[in-house]
PDB file of N, CA and C in Angstrom:
ATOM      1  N   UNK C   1     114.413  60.257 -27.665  1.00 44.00           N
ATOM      2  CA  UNK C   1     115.246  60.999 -26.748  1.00 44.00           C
ATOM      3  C   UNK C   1     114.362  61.971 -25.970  1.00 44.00           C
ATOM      4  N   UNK C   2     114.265  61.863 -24.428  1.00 45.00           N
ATOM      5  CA  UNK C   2     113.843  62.488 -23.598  1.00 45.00           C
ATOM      6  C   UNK C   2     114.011  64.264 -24.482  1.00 45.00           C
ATOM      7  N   UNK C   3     113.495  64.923 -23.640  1.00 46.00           N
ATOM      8  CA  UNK C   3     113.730  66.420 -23.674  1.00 46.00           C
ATOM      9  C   UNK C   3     115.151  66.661 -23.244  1.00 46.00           C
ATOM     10  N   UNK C   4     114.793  66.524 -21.952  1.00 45.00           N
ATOM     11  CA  UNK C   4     115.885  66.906 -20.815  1.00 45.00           C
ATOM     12  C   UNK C   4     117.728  66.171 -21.657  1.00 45.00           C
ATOM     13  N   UNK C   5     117.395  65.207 -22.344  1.00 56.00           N
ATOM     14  CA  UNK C   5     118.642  64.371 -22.804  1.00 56.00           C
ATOM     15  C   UNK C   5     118.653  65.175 -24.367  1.00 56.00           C
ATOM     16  N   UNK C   6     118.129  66.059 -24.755  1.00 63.00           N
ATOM     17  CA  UNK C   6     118.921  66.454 -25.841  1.00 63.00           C
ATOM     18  C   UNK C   6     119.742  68.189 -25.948  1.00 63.00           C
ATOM     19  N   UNK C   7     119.754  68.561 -24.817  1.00 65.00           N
ATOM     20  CA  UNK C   7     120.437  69.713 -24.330  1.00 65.00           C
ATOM     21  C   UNK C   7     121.031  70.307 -26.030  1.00 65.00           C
ATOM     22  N   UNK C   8     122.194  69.520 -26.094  1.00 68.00           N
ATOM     23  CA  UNK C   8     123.111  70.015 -27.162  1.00 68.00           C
ATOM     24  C   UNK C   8     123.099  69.228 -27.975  1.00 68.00           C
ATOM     25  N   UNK C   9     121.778  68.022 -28.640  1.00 74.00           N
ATOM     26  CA  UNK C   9     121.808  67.244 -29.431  1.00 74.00           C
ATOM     27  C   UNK C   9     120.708  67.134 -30.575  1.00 74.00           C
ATOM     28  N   UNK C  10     120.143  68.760 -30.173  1.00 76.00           N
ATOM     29  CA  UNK C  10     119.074  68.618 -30.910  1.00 76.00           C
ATOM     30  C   UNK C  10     119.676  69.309 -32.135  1.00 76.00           C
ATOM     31  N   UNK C  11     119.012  68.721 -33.545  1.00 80.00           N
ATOM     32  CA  UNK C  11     119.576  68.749 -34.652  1.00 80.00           C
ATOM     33  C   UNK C  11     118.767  70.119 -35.241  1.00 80.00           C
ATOM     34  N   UNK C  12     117.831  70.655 -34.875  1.00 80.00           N
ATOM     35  CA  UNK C  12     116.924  71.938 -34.733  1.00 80.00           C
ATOM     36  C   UNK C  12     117.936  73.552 -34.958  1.00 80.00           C
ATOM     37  N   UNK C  13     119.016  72.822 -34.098  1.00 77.00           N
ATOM     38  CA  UNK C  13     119.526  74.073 -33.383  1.00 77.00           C
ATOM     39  C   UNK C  13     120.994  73.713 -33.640  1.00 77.00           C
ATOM     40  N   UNK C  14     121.526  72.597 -33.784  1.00 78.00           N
ATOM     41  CA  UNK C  14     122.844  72.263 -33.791  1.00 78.00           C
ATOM     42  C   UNK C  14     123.142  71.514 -35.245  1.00 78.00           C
ATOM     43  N   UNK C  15     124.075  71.421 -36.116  1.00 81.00           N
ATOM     44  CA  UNK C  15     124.242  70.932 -37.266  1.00 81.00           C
ATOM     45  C   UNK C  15     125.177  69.462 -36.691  1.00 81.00           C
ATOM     46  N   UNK C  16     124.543  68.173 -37.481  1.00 84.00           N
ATOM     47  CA  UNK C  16     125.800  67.365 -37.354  1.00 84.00           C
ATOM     48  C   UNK C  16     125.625  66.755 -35.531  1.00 84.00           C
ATOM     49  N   UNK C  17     124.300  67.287 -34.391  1.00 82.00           N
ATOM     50  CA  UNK C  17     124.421  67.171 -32.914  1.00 82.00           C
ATOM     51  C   UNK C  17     125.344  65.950 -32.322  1.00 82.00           C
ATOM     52  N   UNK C  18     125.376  64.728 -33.182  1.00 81.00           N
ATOM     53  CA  UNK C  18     125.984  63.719 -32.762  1.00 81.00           C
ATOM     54  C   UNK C  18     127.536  63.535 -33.221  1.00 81.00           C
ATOM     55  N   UNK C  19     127.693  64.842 -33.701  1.00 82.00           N
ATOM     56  CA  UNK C  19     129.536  64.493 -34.052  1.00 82.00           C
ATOM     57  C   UNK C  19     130.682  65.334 -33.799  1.00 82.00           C
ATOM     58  N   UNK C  20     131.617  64.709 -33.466  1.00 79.00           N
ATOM     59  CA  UNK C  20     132.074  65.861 -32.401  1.00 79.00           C
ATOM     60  C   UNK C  20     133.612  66.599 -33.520  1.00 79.00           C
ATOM     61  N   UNK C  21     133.244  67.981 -33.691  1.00 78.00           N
ATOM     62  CA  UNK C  21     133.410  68.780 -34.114  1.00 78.00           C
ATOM     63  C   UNK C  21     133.751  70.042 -33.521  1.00 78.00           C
ATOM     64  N   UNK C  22     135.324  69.970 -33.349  1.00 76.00           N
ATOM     65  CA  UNK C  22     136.194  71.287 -32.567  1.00 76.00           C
ATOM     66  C   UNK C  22     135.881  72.464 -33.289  1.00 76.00           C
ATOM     67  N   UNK C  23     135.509  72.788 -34.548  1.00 78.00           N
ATOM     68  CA  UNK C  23     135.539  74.009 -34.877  1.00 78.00           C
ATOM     69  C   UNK C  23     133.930  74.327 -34.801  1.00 78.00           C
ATOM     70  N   UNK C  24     133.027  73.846 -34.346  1.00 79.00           N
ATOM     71  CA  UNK C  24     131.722  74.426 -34.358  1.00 79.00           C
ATOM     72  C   UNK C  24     131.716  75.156 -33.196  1.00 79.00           C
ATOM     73  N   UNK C  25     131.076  76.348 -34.023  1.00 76.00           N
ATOM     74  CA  UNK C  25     130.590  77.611 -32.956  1.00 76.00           C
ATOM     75  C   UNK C  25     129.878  77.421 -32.359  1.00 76.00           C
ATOM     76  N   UNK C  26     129.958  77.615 -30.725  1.00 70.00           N
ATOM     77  CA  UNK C  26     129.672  77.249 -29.246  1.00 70.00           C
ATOM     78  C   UNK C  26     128.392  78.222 -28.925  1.00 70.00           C
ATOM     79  N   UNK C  27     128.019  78.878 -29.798  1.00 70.00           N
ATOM     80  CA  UNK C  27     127.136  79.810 -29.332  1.00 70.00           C
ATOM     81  C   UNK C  27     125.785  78.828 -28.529  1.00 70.00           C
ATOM     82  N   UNK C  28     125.481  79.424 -27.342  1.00 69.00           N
ATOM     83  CA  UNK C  28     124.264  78.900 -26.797  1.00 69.00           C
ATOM     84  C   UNK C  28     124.681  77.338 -25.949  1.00 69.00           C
ATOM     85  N   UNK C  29     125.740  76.836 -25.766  1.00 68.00           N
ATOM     86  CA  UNK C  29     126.053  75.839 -25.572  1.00 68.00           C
ATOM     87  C   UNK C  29     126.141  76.416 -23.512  1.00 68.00           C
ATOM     88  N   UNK C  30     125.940  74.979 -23.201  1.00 69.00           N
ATOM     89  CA  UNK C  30     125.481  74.842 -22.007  1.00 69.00           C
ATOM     90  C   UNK C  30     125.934  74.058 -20.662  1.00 69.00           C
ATOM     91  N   UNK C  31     126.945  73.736 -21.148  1.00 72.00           N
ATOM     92  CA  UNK C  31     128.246  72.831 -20.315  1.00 72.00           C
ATOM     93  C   UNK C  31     128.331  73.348 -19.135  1.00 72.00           C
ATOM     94  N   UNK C  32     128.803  74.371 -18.979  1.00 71.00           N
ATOM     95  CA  UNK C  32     129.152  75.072 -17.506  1.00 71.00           C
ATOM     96  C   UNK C  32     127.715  75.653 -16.860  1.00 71.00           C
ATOM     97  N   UNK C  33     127.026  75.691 -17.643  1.00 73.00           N
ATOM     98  CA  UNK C  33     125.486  76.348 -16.911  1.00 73.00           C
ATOM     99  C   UNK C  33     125.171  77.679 -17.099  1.00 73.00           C
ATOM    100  N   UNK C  34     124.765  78.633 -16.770  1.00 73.00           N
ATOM    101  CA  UNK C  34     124.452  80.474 -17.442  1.00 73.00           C
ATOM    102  C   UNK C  34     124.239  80.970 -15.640  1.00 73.00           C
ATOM    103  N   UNK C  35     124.182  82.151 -15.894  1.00 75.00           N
ATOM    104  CA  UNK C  35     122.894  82.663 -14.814  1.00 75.00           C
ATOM    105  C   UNK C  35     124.382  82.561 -12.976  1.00 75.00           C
ATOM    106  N   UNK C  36     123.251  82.501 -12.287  1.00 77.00           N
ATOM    107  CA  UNK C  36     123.965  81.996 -10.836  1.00 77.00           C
ATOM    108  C   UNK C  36     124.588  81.082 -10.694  1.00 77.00           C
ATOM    109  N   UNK C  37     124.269  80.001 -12.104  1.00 76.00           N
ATOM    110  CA  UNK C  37     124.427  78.668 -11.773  1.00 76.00           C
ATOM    111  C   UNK C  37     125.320  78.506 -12.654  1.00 76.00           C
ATOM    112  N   UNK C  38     126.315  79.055 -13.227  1.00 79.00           N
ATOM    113  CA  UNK C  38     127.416  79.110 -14.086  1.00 79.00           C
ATOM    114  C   UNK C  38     128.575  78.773 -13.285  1.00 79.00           C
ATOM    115  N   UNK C  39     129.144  77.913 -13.959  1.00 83.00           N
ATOM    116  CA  UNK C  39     130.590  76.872 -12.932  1.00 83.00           C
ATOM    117  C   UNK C  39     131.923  78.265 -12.698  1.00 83.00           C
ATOM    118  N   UNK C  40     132.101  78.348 -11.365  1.00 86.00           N
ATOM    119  CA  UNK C  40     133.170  78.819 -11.439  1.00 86.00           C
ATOM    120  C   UNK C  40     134.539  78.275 -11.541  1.00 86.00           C
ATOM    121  N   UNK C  41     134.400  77.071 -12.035  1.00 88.00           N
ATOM    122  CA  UNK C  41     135.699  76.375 -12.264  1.00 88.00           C
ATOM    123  C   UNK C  41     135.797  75.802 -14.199  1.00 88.00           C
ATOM    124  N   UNK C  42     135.103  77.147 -14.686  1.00 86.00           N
ATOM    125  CA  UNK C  42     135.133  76.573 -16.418  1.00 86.00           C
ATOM    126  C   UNK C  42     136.168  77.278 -16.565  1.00 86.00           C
ATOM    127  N   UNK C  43     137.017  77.788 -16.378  1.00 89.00           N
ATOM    128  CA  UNK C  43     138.190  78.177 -16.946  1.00 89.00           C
ATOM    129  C   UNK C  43     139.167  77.188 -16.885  1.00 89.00           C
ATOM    130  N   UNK C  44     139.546  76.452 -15.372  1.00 93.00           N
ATOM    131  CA  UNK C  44     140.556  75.507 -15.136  1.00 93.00           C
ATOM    132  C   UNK C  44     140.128  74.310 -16.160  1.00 93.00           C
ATOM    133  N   UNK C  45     137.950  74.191 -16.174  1.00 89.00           N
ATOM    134  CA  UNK C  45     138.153  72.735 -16.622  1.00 89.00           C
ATOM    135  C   UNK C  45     139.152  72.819 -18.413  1.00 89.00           C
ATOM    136  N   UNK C  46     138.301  74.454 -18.843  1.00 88.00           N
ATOM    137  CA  UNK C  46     138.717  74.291 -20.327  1.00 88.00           C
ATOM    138  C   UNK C  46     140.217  74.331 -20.777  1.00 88.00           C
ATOM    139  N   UNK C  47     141.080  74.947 -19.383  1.00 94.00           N
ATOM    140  CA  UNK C  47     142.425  75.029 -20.041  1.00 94.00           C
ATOM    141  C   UNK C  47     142.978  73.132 -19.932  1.00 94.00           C
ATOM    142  N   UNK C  48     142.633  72.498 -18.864  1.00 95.00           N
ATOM    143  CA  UNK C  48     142.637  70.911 -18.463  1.00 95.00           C
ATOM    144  C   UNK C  48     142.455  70.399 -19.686  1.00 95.00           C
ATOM    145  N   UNK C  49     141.264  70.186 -20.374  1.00 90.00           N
ATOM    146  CA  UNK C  49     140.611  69.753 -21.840  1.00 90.00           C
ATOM    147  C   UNK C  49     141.989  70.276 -22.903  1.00 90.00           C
ATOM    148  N   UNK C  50     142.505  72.106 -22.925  1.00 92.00           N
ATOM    149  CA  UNK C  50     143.148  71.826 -24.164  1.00 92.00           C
ATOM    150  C   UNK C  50     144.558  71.358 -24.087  1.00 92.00           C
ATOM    151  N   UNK C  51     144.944  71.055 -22.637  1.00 96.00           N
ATOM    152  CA  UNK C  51     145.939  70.352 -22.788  1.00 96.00           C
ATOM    153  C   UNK C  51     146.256  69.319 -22.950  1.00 96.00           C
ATOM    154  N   UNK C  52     145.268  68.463 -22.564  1.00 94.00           N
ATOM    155  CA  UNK C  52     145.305  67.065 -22.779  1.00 94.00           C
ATOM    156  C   UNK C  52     144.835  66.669 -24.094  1.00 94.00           C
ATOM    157  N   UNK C  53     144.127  67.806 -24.412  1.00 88.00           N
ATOM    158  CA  UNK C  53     144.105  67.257 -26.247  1.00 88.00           C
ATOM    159  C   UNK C  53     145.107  67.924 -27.016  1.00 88.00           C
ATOM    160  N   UNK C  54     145.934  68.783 -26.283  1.00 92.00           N
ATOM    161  CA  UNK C  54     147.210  69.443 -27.279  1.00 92.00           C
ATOM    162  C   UNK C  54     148.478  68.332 -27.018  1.00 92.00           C
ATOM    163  N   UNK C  55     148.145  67.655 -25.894  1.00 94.00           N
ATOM    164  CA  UNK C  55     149.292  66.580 -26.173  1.00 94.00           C
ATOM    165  C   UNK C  55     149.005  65.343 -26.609  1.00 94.00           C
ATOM    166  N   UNK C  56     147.884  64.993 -26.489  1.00 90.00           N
ATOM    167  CA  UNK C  56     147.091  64.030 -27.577  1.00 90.00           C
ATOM    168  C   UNK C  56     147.832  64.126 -28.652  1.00 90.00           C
ATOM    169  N   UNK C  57     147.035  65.079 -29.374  1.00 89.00           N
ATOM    170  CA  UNK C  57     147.321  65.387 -31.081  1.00 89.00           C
ATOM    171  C   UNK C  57     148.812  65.619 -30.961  1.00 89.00           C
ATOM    172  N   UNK C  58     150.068  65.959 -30.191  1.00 93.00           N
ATOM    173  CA  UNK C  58     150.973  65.894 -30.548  1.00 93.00           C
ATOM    174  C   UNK C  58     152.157  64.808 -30.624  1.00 93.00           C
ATOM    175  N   UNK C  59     151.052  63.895 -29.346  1.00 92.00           N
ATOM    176  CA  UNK C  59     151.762  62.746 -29.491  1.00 92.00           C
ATOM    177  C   UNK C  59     151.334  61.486 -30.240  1.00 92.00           C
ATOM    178  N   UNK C  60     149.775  61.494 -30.744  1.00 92.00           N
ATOM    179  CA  UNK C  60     149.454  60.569 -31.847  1.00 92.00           C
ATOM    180  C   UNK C  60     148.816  61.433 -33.188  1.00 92.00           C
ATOM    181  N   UNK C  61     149.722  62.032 -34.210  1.00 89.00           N
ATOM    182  CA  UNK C  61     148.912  63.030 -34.835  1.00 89.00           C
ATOM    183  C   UNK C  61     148.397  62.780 -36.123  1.00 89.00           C
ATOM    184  N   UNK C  62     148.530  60.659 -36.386  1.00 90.00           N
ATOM    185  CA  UNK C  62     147.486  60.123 -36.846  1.00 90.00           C
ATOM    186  C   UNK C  62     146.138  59.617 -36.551  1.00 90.00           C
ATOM    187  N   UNK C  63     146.102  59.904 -35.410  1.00 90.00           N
ATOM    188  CA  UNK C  63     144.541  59.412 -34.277  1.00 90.00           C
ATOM    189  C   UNK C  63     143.297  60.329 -35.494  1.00 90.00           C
ATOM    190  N   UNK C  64     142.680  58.844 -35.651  1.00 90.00           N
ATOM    191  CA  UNK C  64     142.018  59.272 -36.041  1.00 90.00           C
ATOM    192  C   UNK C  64     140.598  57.766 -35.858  1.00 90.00           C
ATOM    193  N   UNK C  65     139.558  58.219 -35.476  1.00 91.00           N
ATOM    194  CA  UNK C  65     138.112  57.668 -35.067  1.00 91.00           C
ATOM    195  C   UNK C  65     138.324  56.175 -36.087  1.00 91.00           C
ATOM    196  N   UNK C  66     138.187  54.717 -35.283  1.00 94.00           N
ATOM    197  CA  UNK C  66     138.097  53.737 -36.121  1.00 94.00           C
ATOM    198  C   UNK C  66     136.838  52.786 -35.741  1.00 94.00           C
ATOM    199  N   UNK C  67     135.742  53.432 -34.815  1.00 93.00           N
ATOM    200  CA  UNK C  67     134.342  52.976 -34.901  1.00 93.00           C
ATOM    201  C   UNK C  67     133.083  53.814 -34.459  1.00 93.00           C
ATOM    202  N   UNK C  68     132.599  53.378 -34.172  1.00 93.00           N
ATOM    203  CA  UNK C  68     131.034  53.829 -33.546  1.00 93.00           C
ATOM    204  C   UNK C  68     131.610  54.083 -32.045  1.00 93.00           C
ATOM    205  N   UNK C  69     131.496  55.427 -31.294  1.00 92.00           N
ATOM    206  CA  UNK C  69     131.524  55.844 -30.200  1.00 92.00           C
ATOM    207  C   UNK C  69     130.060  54.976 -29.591  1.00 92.00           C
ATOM    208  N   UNK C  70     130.364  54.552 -28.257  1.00 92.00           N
ATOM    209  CA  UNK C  70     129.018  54.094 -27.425  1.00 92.00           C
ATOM    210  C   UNK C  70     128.685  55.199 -25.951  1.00 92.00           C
ATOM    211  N   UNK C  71     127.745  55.705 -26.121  1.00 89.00           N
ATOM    212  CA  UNK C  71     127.622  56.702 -25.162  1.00 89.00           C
ATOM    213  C   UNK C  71     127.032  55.908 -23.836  1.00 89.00           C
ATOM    214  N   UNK C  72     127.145  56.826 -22.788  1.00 88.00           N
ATOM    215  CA  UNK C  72     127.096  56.075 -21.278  1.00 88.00           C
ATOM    216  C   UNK C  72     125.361  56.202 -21.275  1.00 88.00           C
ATOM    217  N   UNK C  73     124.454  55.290 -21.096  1.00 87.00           N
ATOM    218  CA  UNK C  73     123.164  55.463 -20.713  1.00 87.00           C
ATOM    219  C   UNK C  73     122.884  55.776 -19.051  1.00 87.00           C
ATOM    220  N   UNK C  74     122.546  56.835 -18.907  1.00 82.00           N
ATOM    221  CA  UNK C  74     122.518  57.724 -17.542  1.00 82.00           C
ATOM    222  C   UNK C  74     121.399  58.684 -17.888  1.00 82.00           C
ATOM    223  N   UNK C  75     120.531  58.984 -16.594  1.00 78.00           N
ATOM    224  CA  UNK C  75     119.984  60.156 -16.877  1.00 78.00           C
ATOM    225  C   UNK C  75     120.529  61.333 -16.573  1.00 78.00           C
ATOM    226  N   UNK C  76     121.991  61.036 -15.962  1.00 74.00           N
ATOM    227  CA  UNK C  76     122.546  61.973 -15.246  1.00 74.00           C
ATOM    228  C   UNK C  76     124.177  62.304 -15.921  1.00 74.00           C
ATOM    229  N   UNK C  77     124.171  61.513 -16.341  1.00 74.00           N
ATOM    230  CA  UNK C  77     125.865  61.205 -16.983  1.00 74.00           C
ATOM    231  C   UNK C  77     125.951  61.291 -18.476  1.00 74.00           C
ATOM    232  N   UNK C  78     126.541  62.613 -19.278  1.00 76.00           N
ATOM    233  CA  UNK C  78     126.966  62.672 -20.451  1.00 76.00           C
ATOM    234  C   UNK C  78     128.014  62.052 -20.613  1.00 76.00           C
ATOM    235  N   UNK C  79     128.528  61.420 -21.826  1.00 82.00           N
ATOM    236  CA  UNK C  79     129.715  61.092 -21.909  1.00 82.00           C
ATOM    237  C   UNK C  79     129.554  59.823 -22.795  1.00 82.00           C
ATOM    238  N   UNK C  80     131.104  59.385 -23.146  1.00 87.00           N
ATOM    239  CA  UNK C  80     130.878  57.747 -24.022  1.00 87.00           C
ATOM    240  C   UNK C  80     131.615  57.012 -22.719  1.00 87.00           C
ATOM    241  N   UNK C  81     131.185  55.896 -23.183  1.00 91.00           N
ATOM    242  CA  UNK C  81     131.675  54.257 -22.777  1.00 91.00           C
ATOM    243  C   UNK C  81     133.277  53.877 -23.045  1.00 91.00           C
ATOM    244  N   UNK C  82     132.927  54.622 -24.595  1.00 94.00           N
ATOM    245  CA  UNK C  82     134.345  53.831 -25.281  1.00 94.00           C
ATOM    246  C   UNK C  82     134.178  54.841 -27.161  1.00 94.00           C
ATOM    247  N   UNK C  83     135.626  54.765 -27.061  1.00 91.00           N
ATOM    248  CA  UNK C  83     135.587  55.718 -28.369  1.00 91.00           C
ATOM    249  C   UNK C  83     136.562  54.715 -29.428  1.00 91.00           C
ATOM    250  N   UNK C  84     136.443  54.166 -30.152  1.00 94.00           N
ATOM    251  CA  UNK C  84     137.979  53.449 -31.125  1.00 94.00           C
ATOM    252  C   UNK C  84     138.018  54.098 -31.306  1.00 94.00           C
ATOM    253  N   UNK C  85     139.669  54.209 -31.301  1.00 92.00           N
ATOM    254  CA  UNK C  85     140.529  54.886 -32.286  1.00 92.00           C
ATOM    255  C   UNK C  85     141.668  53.968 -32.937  1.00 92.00           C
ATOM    256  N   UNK C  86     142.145  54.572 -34.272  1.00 92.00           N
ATOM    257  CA  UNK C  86     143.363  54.041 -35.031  1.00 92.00           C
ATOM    258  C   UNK C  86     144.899  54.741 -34.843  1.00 92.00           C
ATOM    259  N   UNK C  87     145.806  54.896 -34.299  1.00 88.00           N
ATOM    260  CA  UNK C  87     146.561  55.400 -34.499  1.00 88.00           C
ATOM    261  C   UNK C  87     147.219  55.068 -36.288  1.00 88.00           C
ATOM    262  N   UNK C  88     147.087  55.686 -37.036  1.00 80.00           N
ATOM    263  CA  UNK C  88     147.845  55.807 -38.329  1.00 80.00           C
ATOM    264  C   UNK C  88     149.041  56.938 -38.408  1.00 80.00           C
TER     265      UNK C  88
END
């Protein structure tokens, strides 16, 4: 893994970097950017995110992970391909 591609994946600094985990503390995390270059639209994106995962979880609130996530190969593009899931 490049440098530049392990932002928030290095295991140095992050416990677990490859698993995605709502209750880990965000400290130092880098999504919106710091400095000048800090998004002025992270408020809308984060309230967007908890709604669509507050109606997620309320409308499948057996969802739960049924393979290997495949992430997008980009030098530019975070993100997966494809996530299984099980509804139980």
């Amino acid at each position: 893994m490049a440098q530049s591609d392990s932002a928030h994946r290095d295991p140095g600094h992050w416990e677990s970097p490859d698993e995605f985990l709502p209750g880990r503390k965000t400290n130092g995390h880098l999504a919106f950017g710091t400095g000048i270059h800090y998004c002025i639209a992270n408020a809308l994106a984060r309230l967007e995110a908890r709604i669509a995962l507050e109606a997620l979880a309320a409308q499948a609130p057996g969802l739960t992970r049924a393979g290997v996530p495949a992430r997008i190969q980009s030098p530019v593009l975070r993100g997966l391909r494809s996530l299984p899931v099980r509804l139980g």
